[in-house]
Amino acid sequence: MRISELARVTGVPVATVKYYLRAGLVPPGRATGATQAQYDETHVQRLRLARALVQVGGLTVAAARDVLSAVDTAADGSLHDVLGAAHTGLPPRLEDEGEPARARSLARRLGWQVHPEAPSLAQLEHALRALDEVGAPADDERLGEYADAARRIAELDVSGVPTMSPDEAATTVVIGTVLWEPVLLALRRMAQEAVSAEHFAQP
Amino acid sequence: MRISELARVTGVPVATVKYYLRAGLVPPGRATGATQAQYDETHVQRLRLARALVQVGGLTVAAARDVLSAVDTAADGSLHDVLGAAHTGLPPRLEDEGEPARARSLARRLGWQVHPEAPSLAQLEHALRALDEVGAPADDERLGEYADAARRIAELDVSGVPTMSPDEAATTVVIGTVLWEPVLLALRRMAQEAVSAEHFAQP
């Protein structure tokens, strides 16, 4: 298909498609002339994913390109590598703040095999420090319950990754990480309201 | 205590303290002279909370002021009102995108009492639409499992809110909403890595 058709199918304006092509978020089409190229279903998929990362994930175009290229590179390795590449490329990226000692120790206690340099450990450490700073440090019981819930969700996430095609696996991992995070947060707030209504609402 | 002491105790630079005072994030101290004021423990708490909202929650100063003043106002009402004020004031704030029909219908199916205009419904609807757009629509089973996990977490969140002091309740709700979200997301990514290591890692 031509670029106008690619834009029509995905609902992405032609100008944005051209921008994403120039920025390397979407691979070039097959040149069919000096100013024309043909695109196929892989471009449709990639364009949708790129737009979702930018518009829903809130990634900058540069960050989205980094994630996609890290994931493309890792797609030759194991699914575990793809997941690592997605997590490393995705925000939030925190400034180096020293060793995530508490997060590592929690992972050990839970028996979770997490790479000592995984960005998720720094994210947790940062969040725990913020709780200290407001004088409301995380207690082990609540952390443990959160970890249980996170683990159940992660089992579901990982079991849903298709193992046959590395490309599809990569796409699924990126979608699962970026696009399901807002689902989880929205459901948590909805559930908080529902539980609070049951306990506290004045008639 | 004087402003220098307030800065020392909280670790917030004096210039930032002054900025937060001017912006209305922290209430004024008790004037003890033309250019001097006294601050107390309530200022320490509020300053820490304001900083956490801005630095960890990623709120703008204006958004943080809106949340804090909404919560202060609601603190005269029920805890349920405080929760509503916190959710309404906190990001993400989405453009109006039409009725969150699917999110409302999910809440009904779950038996969750959620206000039809609650921002969490719009957040969920937005996230579901993004999943549609990348060609990976949310299936009911996965949504249901996420909802179960969210509900368990929310029970814990709400049970931890102190019921004796409306001020403390408000603070706890804001902290629970903003500062525990990154904890949950970090734990989910850690768990994904751990589960993936068990299933897929190449030795």
CSV table of C-alpha atoms in Angstrom, one decimal:
chain,number,residue,atom,x,y,z
A,1,MET,CA,0.0,0.0,0.0
A,2,ARG,CA,1.1,3.6,-0.4
A,3,ILE,CA,1.6,6.1,2.4
A,4,SER,CA,-1.8,7.6,2.0
A,5,GLU,CA,-3.4,4.1,2.5
A,6,LEU,CA,-1.1,3.4,5.4
A,7,ALA,CA,-2.4,6.7,7.0
A,8,ARG,CA,-6.0,5.8,6.3
A,9,VAL,CA,-5.8,2.3,7.7
A,10,THR,CA,-4.1,3.3,10.9
A,11,GLY,CA,-5.9,6.6,11.4
A,12,VAL,CA,-2.5,8.3,11.7
A,13,PRO,CA,-2.2,11.6,9.7
A,14,VAL,CA,0.1,11.4,6.8
A,15,ALA,CA,2.3,14.2,8.3
A,16,THR,CA,2.8,12.1,11.4
A,17,VAL,CA,3.5,8.9,9.4
A,18,LYS,CA,6.2,10.9,7.6
A,19,TYR,CA,7.6,12.2,10.8
A,20,TYR,CA,7.8,8.7,12.4
A,21,LEU,CA,9.5,7.4,9.2
A,22,ARG,CA,12.1,10.1,9.3
A,23,ALA,CA,12.6,9.6,13.1
A,24,GLY,CA,13.2,5.8,12.5
A,25,LEU,CA,10.2,4.7,14.6
A,26,VAL,CA,8.8,2.9,11.5
A,27,PRO,CA,11.1,1.2,9.0
A,28,PRO,CA,11.2,2.5,5.5
A,29,GLY,CA,8.9,1.0,2.8
A,30,ARG,CA,10.0,-0.7,-0.3
A,31,ALA,CA,11.0,2.1,-2.8
A,32,THR,CA,9.0,1.9,-6.0
A,33,GLY,CA,10.2,5.2,-7.5
A,34,ALA,CA,12.1,8.4,-6.6
A,35,THR,CA,9.4,9.6,-4.3
A,36,GLN,CA,7.2,6.6,-3.7
A,37,ALA,CA,7.3,3.5,-1.5
A,38,GLN,CA,5.1,0.6,-0.8
A,39,TYR,CA,4.2,-0.4,2.8
A,40,ASP,CA,2.7,-3.7,4.2
A,41,GLU,CA,1.0,-5.1,7.2
A,42,THR,CA,4.2,-5.0,9.3
A,43,HIS,CA,4.3,-1.2,8.8
A,44,VAL,CA,0.7,-1.0,9.9
A,45,GLN,CA,1.5,-2.9,13.1
A,46,ARG,CA,4.6,-0.9,13.8
A,47,LEU,CA,2.9,2.4,13.2
A,48,ARG,CA,0.1,1.6,15.6
A,49,LEU,CA,2.6,0.5,18.3
A,50,ALA,CA,4.8,3.6,17.8
A,51,ARG,CA,1.7,5.8,18.1
A,52,ALA,CA,0.6,4.0,21.3
A,53,LEU,CA,4.0,4.4,22.9
A,54,VAL,CA,4.0,8.1,22.2
A,55,GLN,CA,0.4,9.0,22.8
A,56,VAL,CA,-0.5,6.6,25.6
A,57,GLY,CA,2.8,5.6,27.1
A,58,GLY,CA,3.8,9.3,27.0
A,59,LEU,CA,7.2,8.4,25.6
A,60,THR,CA,9.1,11.0,23.6
A,61,VAL,CA,9.7,10.1,19.9
A,62,ALA,CA,13.4,9.5,20.7
A,63,ALA,CA,12.5,7.3,23.7
A,64,ALA,CA,10.0,5.3,21.6
A,65,ARG,CA,12.7,4.7,18.9
A,66,ASP,CA,15.2,3.5,21.6
A,67,VAL,CA,12.6,1.0,23.0
A,68,LEU,CA,11.6,-0.3,19.6
A,69,SER,CA,15.2,-0.7,18.4
A,70,ALA,CA,16.3,-2.3,21.7
A,71,VAL,CA,13.4,-4.7,21.4
A,72,ASP,CA,14.1,-5.4,17.7
A,73,THR,CA,17.7,-6.2,18.5
A,74,ALA,CA,16.7,-8.5,21.4
A,75,ALA,CA,14.1,-10.3,19.3
A,76,ASP,CA,16.9,-12.5,18.1
A,77,GLY,CA,17.6,-13.6,21.7
A,78,SER,CA,15.2,-15.2,24.2
A,79,LEU,CA,11.9,-13.7,25.3
A,80,HIS,CA,13.6,-12.9,28.6
A,81,ASP,CA,16.1,-10.7,26.7
A,82,VAL,CA,13.1,-8.9,24.9
A,83,LEU,CA,11.5,-8.2,28.3
A,84,GLY,CA,14.8,-6.8,29.6
A,85,ALA,CA,15.2,-4.6,26.6
A,86,ALA,CA,11.7,-3.3,26.9
A,87,HIS,CA,12.0,-2.5,30.6
A,88,THR,CA,15.4,-0.9,30.2
A,89,GLY,CA,14.2,1.3,27.4
A,90,LEU,CA,10.9,2.4,28.9
A,91,PRO,CA,10.4,5.2,31.3
A,92,PRO,CA,10.6,6.2,34.1
A,93,ARG,CA,14.3,6.5,33.8
A,94,LEU,CA,15.7,7.6,37.1
A,95,GLU,CA,18.9,9.4,37.8
A,96,ASP,CA,21.5,7.2,39.4
A,97,GLU,CA,20.7,7.4,43.1
A,98,GLY,CA,23.1,4.8,44.6
A,99,GLU,CA,22.4,1.2,45.2
A,100,PRO,CA,18.8,0.0,45.3
A,101,ALA,CA,19.6,-2.0,48.5
A,102,ARG,CA,16.1,-2.3,49.9
A,103,ALA,CA,14.6,-3.3,46.6
A,104,ARG,CA,17.2,-5.9,46.0
A,105,SER,CA,16.7,-7.3,49.5
A,106,LEU,CA,13.0,-7.5,49.0
A,107,ALA,CA,13.5,-9.4,45.7
A,108,ARG,CA,15.8,-11.8,47.5
A,109,ARG,CA,13.2,-12.3,50.3
A,110,LEU,CA,10.5,-13.0,47.7
A,111,GLY,CA,12.8,-15.4,45.9
A,112,TRP,CA,12.5,-13.3,42.7
A,113,GLN,CA,15.3,-13.5,40.2
A,114,VAL,CA,15.8,-9.9,39.2
A,115,HIS,CA,19.0,-8.6,37.6
A,116,PRO,CA,20.8,-6.4,40.2
A,117,GLU,CA,21.0,-3.6,37.7
A,118,ALA,CA,17.3,-3.9,36.5
A,119,PRO,CA,15.7,-0.4,36.3
A,120,SER,CA,12.6,-1.7,38.2
A,121,LEU,CA,14.8,-2.0,41.3
A,122,ALA,CA,15.8,1.6,41.1
A,123,GLN,CA,12.2,2.6,40.5
A,124,LEU,CA,11.1,0.7,43.6
A,125,GLU,CA,14.0,2.1,45.7
A,126,HIS,CA,13.1,5.7,44.6
A,127,ALA,CA,9.4,5.1,45.5
A,128,LEU,CA,10.4,3.7,48.9
A,129,ARG,CA,12.6,6.7,49.6
A,130,ALA,CA,9.8,9.1,48.7
A,131,LEU,CA,7.6,7.3,51.3
A,132,ASP,CA,10.3,7.7,53.9
A,133,GLU,CA,10.6,11.4,53.1
A,134,VAL,CA,6.9,12.1,53.7
A,135,GLY,CA,7.2,10.2,57.0
A,136,ALA,CA,5.1,7.3,55.9
A,137,PRO,CA,7.6,4.5,55.3
A,138,ALA,CA,6.4,1.4,53.5
A,139,ASP,CA,5.8,-1.5,56.0
A,140,ASP,CA,6.7,-5.0,55.1
A,141,GLU,CA,3.2,-6.4,55.3
A,142,ARG,CA,1.8,-4.0,52.8
A,143,LEU,CA,4.8,-4.4,50.5
A,144,GLY,CA,4.3,-8.1,50.7
A,145,GLU,CA,0.6,-7.9,49.7
A,146,TYR,CA,1.5,-5.6,46.8
A,147,ALA,CA,4.2,-8.0,45.7
A,148,ASP,CA,1.7,-10.9,45.8
A,149,ALA,CA,-0.7,-9.0,43.7
A,150,ALA,CA,2.0,-7.9,41.3
A,151,ARG,CA,3.2,-11.5,41.0
A,152,ARG,CA,-0.3,-12.8,40.1
A,153,ILE,CA,-0.6,-10.1,37.4
A,154,ALA,CA,2.9,-10.8,36.1
A,155,GLU,CA,2.1,-14.6,35.7
A,156,LEU,CA,-0.8,-13.6,33.5
A,157,ASP,CA,1.3,-11.1,31.6
A,158,VAL,CA,4.1,-13.5,30.8
A,159,SER,CA,1.8,-16.4,30.0
A,160,GLY,CA,0.1,-14.2,27.4
A,161,VAL,CA,3.3,-13.7,25.4
A,162,PRO,CA,3.3,-15.7,22.1
A,163,THR,CA,6.4,-17.9,22.0
A,164,MET,CA,6.3,-18.6,18.3
A,165,SER,CA,7.3,-15.3,16.7
A,166,PRO,CA,10.0,-13.1,18.3
A,167,ASP,CA,8.5,-10.1,16.6
A,168,GLU,CA,5.0,-10.7,18.0
A,169,ALA,CA,6.5,-11.5,21.3
A,170,ALA,CA,8.4,-8.2,21.3
A,171,THR,CA,5.2,-6.3,20.4
A,172,THR,CA,3.2,-8.1,23.1
A,173,VAL,CA,5.8,-7.3,25.8
A,174,VAL,CA,5.9,-3.6,24.9
A,175,ILE,CA,2.2,-3.4,24.9
A,176,GLY,CA,1.9,-5.4,28.1
A,177,THR,CA,4.3,-3.2,29.9
A,178,VAL,CA,3.3,0.3,28.6
A,179,LEU,CA,-0.4,0.0,27.8
A,180,TRP,CA,-1.5,-2.3,30.7
A,181,GLU,CA,0.1,-0.1,33.3
A,182,PRO,CA,-2.6,2.6,33.0
A,183,VAL,CA,-5.3,-0.2,33.0
A,184,LEU,CA,-3.9,-1.4,36.4
A,185,LEU,CA,-3.7,2.1,37.9
A,186,ALA,CA,-7.2,3.0,36.7
A,187,LEU,CA,-8.7,-0.2,38.1
A,188,ARG,CA,-6.9,0.4,41.4
A,189,ARG,CA,-8.5,3.8,41.7
A,190,MET,CA,-11.9,2.5,40.7
A,191,ALA,CA,-11.5,-0.3,43.4
A,192,GLN,CA,-10.4,2.3,46.0
A,193,GLU,CA,-13.6,4.3,45.3
A,194,ALA,CA,-15.7,1.2,45.5
A,195,VAL,CA,-14.2,-0.1,48.7
A,196,SER,CA,-14.3,3.4,50.2
A,197,ALA,CA,-18.0,3.7,49.2
A,198,GLU,CA,-18.7,0.4,51.1
A,199,HIS,CA,-16.9,1.6,54.2
A,200,PHE,CA,-17.2,5.3,54.5
A,201,ALA,CA,-19.8,6.9,52.2
A,202,GLN,CA,-22.3,9.0,54.0
A,203,PRO,CA,-25.9,8.0,52.9
B,1,MET,CA,10.5,27.1,64.3
B,2,ARG,CA,11.8,29.6,61.7
B,3,ILE,CA,12.0,29.1,58.0
B,4,SER,CA,15.7,28.1,58.1
B,5,GLU,CA,14.8,25.4,60.6
B,6,LEU,CA,11.8,24.2,58.6
B,7,ALA,CA,14.2,23.8,55.6
B,8,ARG,CA,16.8,22.0,57.7
B,9,VAL,CA,14.3,19.5,59.2
B,10,THR,CA,12.7,18.6,55.8
B,11,GLY,CA,15.8,18.8,53.7
B,12,VAL,CA,14.0,21.2,51.3
B,13,PRO,CA,16.2,24.2,50.3
B,14,VAL,CA,15.0,27.6,51.7
B,15,ALA,CA,14.4,28.9,48.2
B,16,THR,CA,12.0,26.0,47.5
B,17,VAL,CA,10.2,26.5,50.8
B,18,LYS,CA,9.7,30.1,49.9
B,19,TYR,CA,8.4,29.2,46.5
B,20,TYR,CA,6.0,26.6,47.9
B,21,LEU,CA,4.7,29.2,50.4
B,22,ARG,CA,4.2,31.8,47.7
B,23,ALA,CA,2.5,29.3,45.5
B,24,GLY,CA,0.1,28.3,48.3
B,25,LEU,CA,1.3,24.7,48.6
B,26,VAL,CA,2.1,25.3,52.2
B,27,PRO,CA,0.0,27.5,54.4
B,28,PRO,CA,1.7,30.7,55.8
B,29,GLY,CA,3.4,30.6,59.2
B,30,ARG,CA,2.3,32.6,62.2
B,31,ALA,CA,3.8,36.1,61.6
B,32,THR,CA,6.1,37.2,64.4
B,33,GLY,CA,7.4,40.3,62.8
B,34,ALA,CA,7.4,42.2,59.5
B,35,THR,CA,9.6,39.6,57.8
B,36,GLN,CA,9.5,36.7,60.2
B,37,ALA,CA,7.1,33.8,60.8
B,38,GLN,CA,7.0,30.8,63.0
B,39,TYR,CA,6.3,27.3,61.6
B,40,ASP,CA,5.3,24.1,63.3
B,41,GLU,CA,4.9,20.3,62.8
B,42,THR,CA,1.9,20.8,60.5
B,43,HIS,CA,4.1,22.8,58.1
B,44,VAL,CA,6.8,20.1,58.2
B,45,GLN,CA,4.2,17.5,57.2
B,46,ARG,CA,2.7,19.6,54.5
B,47,LEU,CA,6.0,20.6,53.0
B,48,ARG,CA,7.1,17.0,52.8
B,49,LEU,CA,3.8,16.0,51.1
B,50,ALA,CA,4.0,18.9,48.7
B,51,ARG,CA,7.6,18.0,47.7
B,52,ALA,CA,6.6,14.3,47.3
B,53,LEU,CA,3.7,15.3,45.0
B,54,VAL,CA,5.9,17.4,42.8
B,55,GLN,CA,9.1,15.3,42.8
B,56,VAL,CA,7.7,11.8,42.9
B,57,GLY,CA,4.2,12.3,41.7
B,58,GLY,CA,5.4,14.5,38.9
B,59,LEU,CA,2.7,17.0,39.5
B,60,THR,CA,3.2,20.6,38.5
B,61,VAL,CA,3.2,23.0,41.4
B,62,ALA,CA,-0.2,24.3,40.2
B,63,ALA,CA,-1.6,20.7,40.1
B,64,ALA,CA,-0.2,19.9,43.5
B,65,ARG,CA,-1.9,23.1,45.0
B,66,ASP,CA,-5.2,22.0,43.4
B,67,VAL,CA,-5.0,18.5,44.9
B,68,LEU,CA,-4.0,19.8,48.3
B,69,SER,CA,-6.7,22.4,48.4
B,70,ALA,CA,-9.4,20.0,47.2
B,71,VAL,CA,-8.4,17.6,49.8
B,72,ASP,CA,-8.3,20.3,52.5
B,73,THR,CA,-11.8,21.3,51.6
B,74,ALA,CA,-13.1,17.7,51.5
B,75,ALA,CA,-11.4,17.0,54.9
B,76,ASP,CA,-14.6,18.4,56.5
B,77,GLY,CA,-16.7,15.7,54.8
B,78,SER,CA,-16.4,12.0,54.8
B,79,LEU,CA,-13.3,10.0,54.0
B,80,HIS,CA,-15.0,9.0,50.8
B,81,ASP,CA,-15.2,12.7,49.8
B,82,VAL,CA,-11.5,13.1,50.5
B,83,LEU,CA,-10.7,10.1,48.3
B,84,GLY,CA,-12.9,11.6,45.5
B,85,ALA,CA,-11.1,15.0,45.8
B,86,ALA,CA,-7.7,13.3,45.6
B,87,HIS,CA,-8.6,11.3,42.6
B,88,THR,CA,-10.2,14.2,40.8
B,89,GLY,CA,-7.2,16.5,41.4
B,90,LEU,CA,-4.5,14.0,40.6
B,91,PRO,CA,-3.1,13.3,37.1
B,92,PRO,CA,-3.5,11.9,34.6
B,93,ARG,CA,-6.2,14.3,33.5
B,94,LEU,CA,-7.6,13.3,30.2
B,95,GLU,CA,-9.3,15.3,27.6
B,96,ASP,CA,-12.9,14.7,27.3
B,97,GLU,CA,-13.2,11.7,25.0
B,98,GLY,CA,-16.9,10.9,25.2
B,99,GLU,CA,-18.6,8.5,27.6
B,100,PRO,CA,-16.5,5.8,29.3
B,101,ALA,CA,-19.1,3.2,28.4
B,102,ARG,CA,-16.9,0.1,28.6
B,103,ALA,CA,-15.3,1.1,31.9
B,104,ARG,CA,-18.8,1.8,33.4
B,105,SER,CA,-20.1,-1.5,32.2
B,106,LEU,CA,-17.0,-3.3,33.7
B,107,ALA,CA,-17.6,-1.5,37.1
B,108,ARG,CA,-21.3,-2.6,37.0
B,109,ARG,CA,-20.3,-6.2,36.2
B,110,LEU,CA,-17.9,-6.2,39.1
B,111,GLY,CA,-20.5,-4.7,41.4
B,112,TRP,CA,-18.2,-1.7,42.1
B,113,GLN,CA,-19.9,1.5,43.1
B,114,VAL,CA,-18.0,4.1,41.1
B,115,HIS,CA,-19.4,7.6,40.4
B,116,PRO,CA,-20.3,7.7,36.6
B,117,GLU,CA,-18.1,10.8,36.2
B,118,ALA,CA,-15.1,9.5,38.2
B,119,PRO,CA,-11.8,10.3,36.3
B,120,SER,CA,-10.7,6.7,36.9
B,121,LEU,CA,-13.4,5.5,34.5
B,122,ALA,CA,-12.1,7.9,31.8
B,123,GLN,CA,-8.5,6.6,32.4
B,124,LEU,CA,-9.6,3.0,32.0
B,125,GLU,CA,-11.6,3.8,28.9
B,126,HIS,CA,-8.6,5.7,27.4
B,127,ALA,CA,-6.3,2.7,28.1
B,128,LEU,CA,-8.8,0.2,26.6
B,129,ARG,CA,-9.1,2.3,23.5
B,130,ALA,CA,-5.3,2.4,23.1
B,131,LEU,CA,-5.2,-1.4,23.3
B,132,ASP,CA,-7.8,-1.5,20.6
B,133,GLU,CA,-5.8,0.8,18.4
B,134,VAL,CA,-2.7,-1.4,18.5
B,135,GLY,CA,-4.8,-4.4,17.6
B,136,ALA,CA,-4.5,-6.0,21.0
B,137,PRO,CA,-7.9,-5.4,22.6
B,138,ALA,CA,-8.2,-6.3,26.3
B,139,ASP,CA,-10.0,-9.6,26.9
B,140,ASP,CA,-12.5,-10.0,29.7
B,141,GLU,CA,-10.5,-12.7,31.4
B,142,ARG,CA,-7.4,-10.7,31.8
B,143,LEU,CA,-9.3,-7.6,32.8
B,144,GLY,CA,-11.1,-9.6,35.4
B,145,GLU,CA,-7.8,-10.9,36.9
B,146,TYR,CA,-6.4,-7.4,36.9
B,147,ALA,CA,-9.6,-6.2,38.6
B,148,ASP,CA,-9.3,-8.9,41.3
B,149,ALA,CA,-5.7,-7.9,42.0
B,150,ALA,CA,-6.6,-4.2,42.1
B,151,ARG,CA,-9.5,-4.9,44.5
B,152,ARG,CA,-7.2,-6.7,46.9
B,153,ILE,CA,-4.8,-3.9,46.9
B,154,ALA,CA,-7.5,-1.3,47.3
B,155,GLU,CA,-8.9,-3.1,50.4
B,156,LEU,CA,-5.5,-2.8,51.9
B,157,ASP,CA,-5.2,0.9,50.9
B,158,VAL,CA,-8.5,1.8,52.3
B,159,SER,CA,-8.1,-0.1,55.5
B,160,GLY,CA,-4.9,1.8,56.2
B,161,VAL,CA,-6.6,5.2,56.2
B,162,PRO,CA,-6.7,6.6,59.7
B,163,THR,CA,-10.3,7.4,60.6
B,164,MET,CA,-9.8,9.7,63.6
B,165,SER,CA,-8.2,12.7,62.0
B,166,PRO,CA,-9.5,14.1,58.7
B,167,ASP,CA,-6.2,15.8,58.1
B,168,GLU,CA,-4.2,12.7,58.5
B,169,ALA,CA,-6.7,10.8,56.5
B,170,ALA,CA,-6.3,13.3,53.6
B,171,THR,CA,-2.6,13.0,53.8
B,172,THR,CA,-2.7,9.2,53.8
B,173,VAL,CA,-5.1,9.1,50.8
B,174,VAL,CA,-2.9,11.4,48.7
B,175,ILE,CA,0.3,9.4,49.6
B,176,GLY,CA,-1.5,6.1,49.0
B,177,THR,CA,-2.7,7.2,45.6
B,178,VAL,CA,0.4,9.0,44.3
B,179,LEU,CA,3.3,7.4,46.0
B,180,TRP,CA,2.2,3.8,46.1
B,181,GLU,CA,1.4,3.8,42.3
B,182,PRO,CA,5.1,3.7,41.4
B,183,VAL,CA,5.6,1.0,44.1
B,184,LEU,CA,3.0,-1.2,42.4
B,185,LEU,CA,4.4,-0.6,38.9
B,186,ALA,CA,7.9,-1.3,39.9
B,187,LEU,CA,6.9,-4.5,41.7
B,188,ARG,CA,4.9,-5.6,38.6
B,189,ARG,CA,8.0,-5.2,36.4
B,190,MET,CA,10.2,-7.0,38.9
B,191,ALA,CA,7.7,-9.8,39.0
B,192,GLN,CA,7.5,-9.9,35.2
B,193,GLU,CA,11.3,-10.3,35.1
B,194,ALA,CA,11.2,-13.0,37.8
B,195,VAL,CA,8.4,-15.0,36.1
B,196,SER,CA,10.1,-14.6,32.7
B,197,ALA,CA,13.4,-15.8,34.1
B,198,GLU,CA,11.6,-18.9,35.4
B,199,HIS,CA,9.9,-19.6,32.1
B,200,PHE,CA,12.2,-18.4,29.3
B,201,ALA,CA,15.7,-17.4,30.4
B,202,GLN,CA,18.4,-19.2,28.5
B,203,PRO,CA,21.0,-20.8,30.9
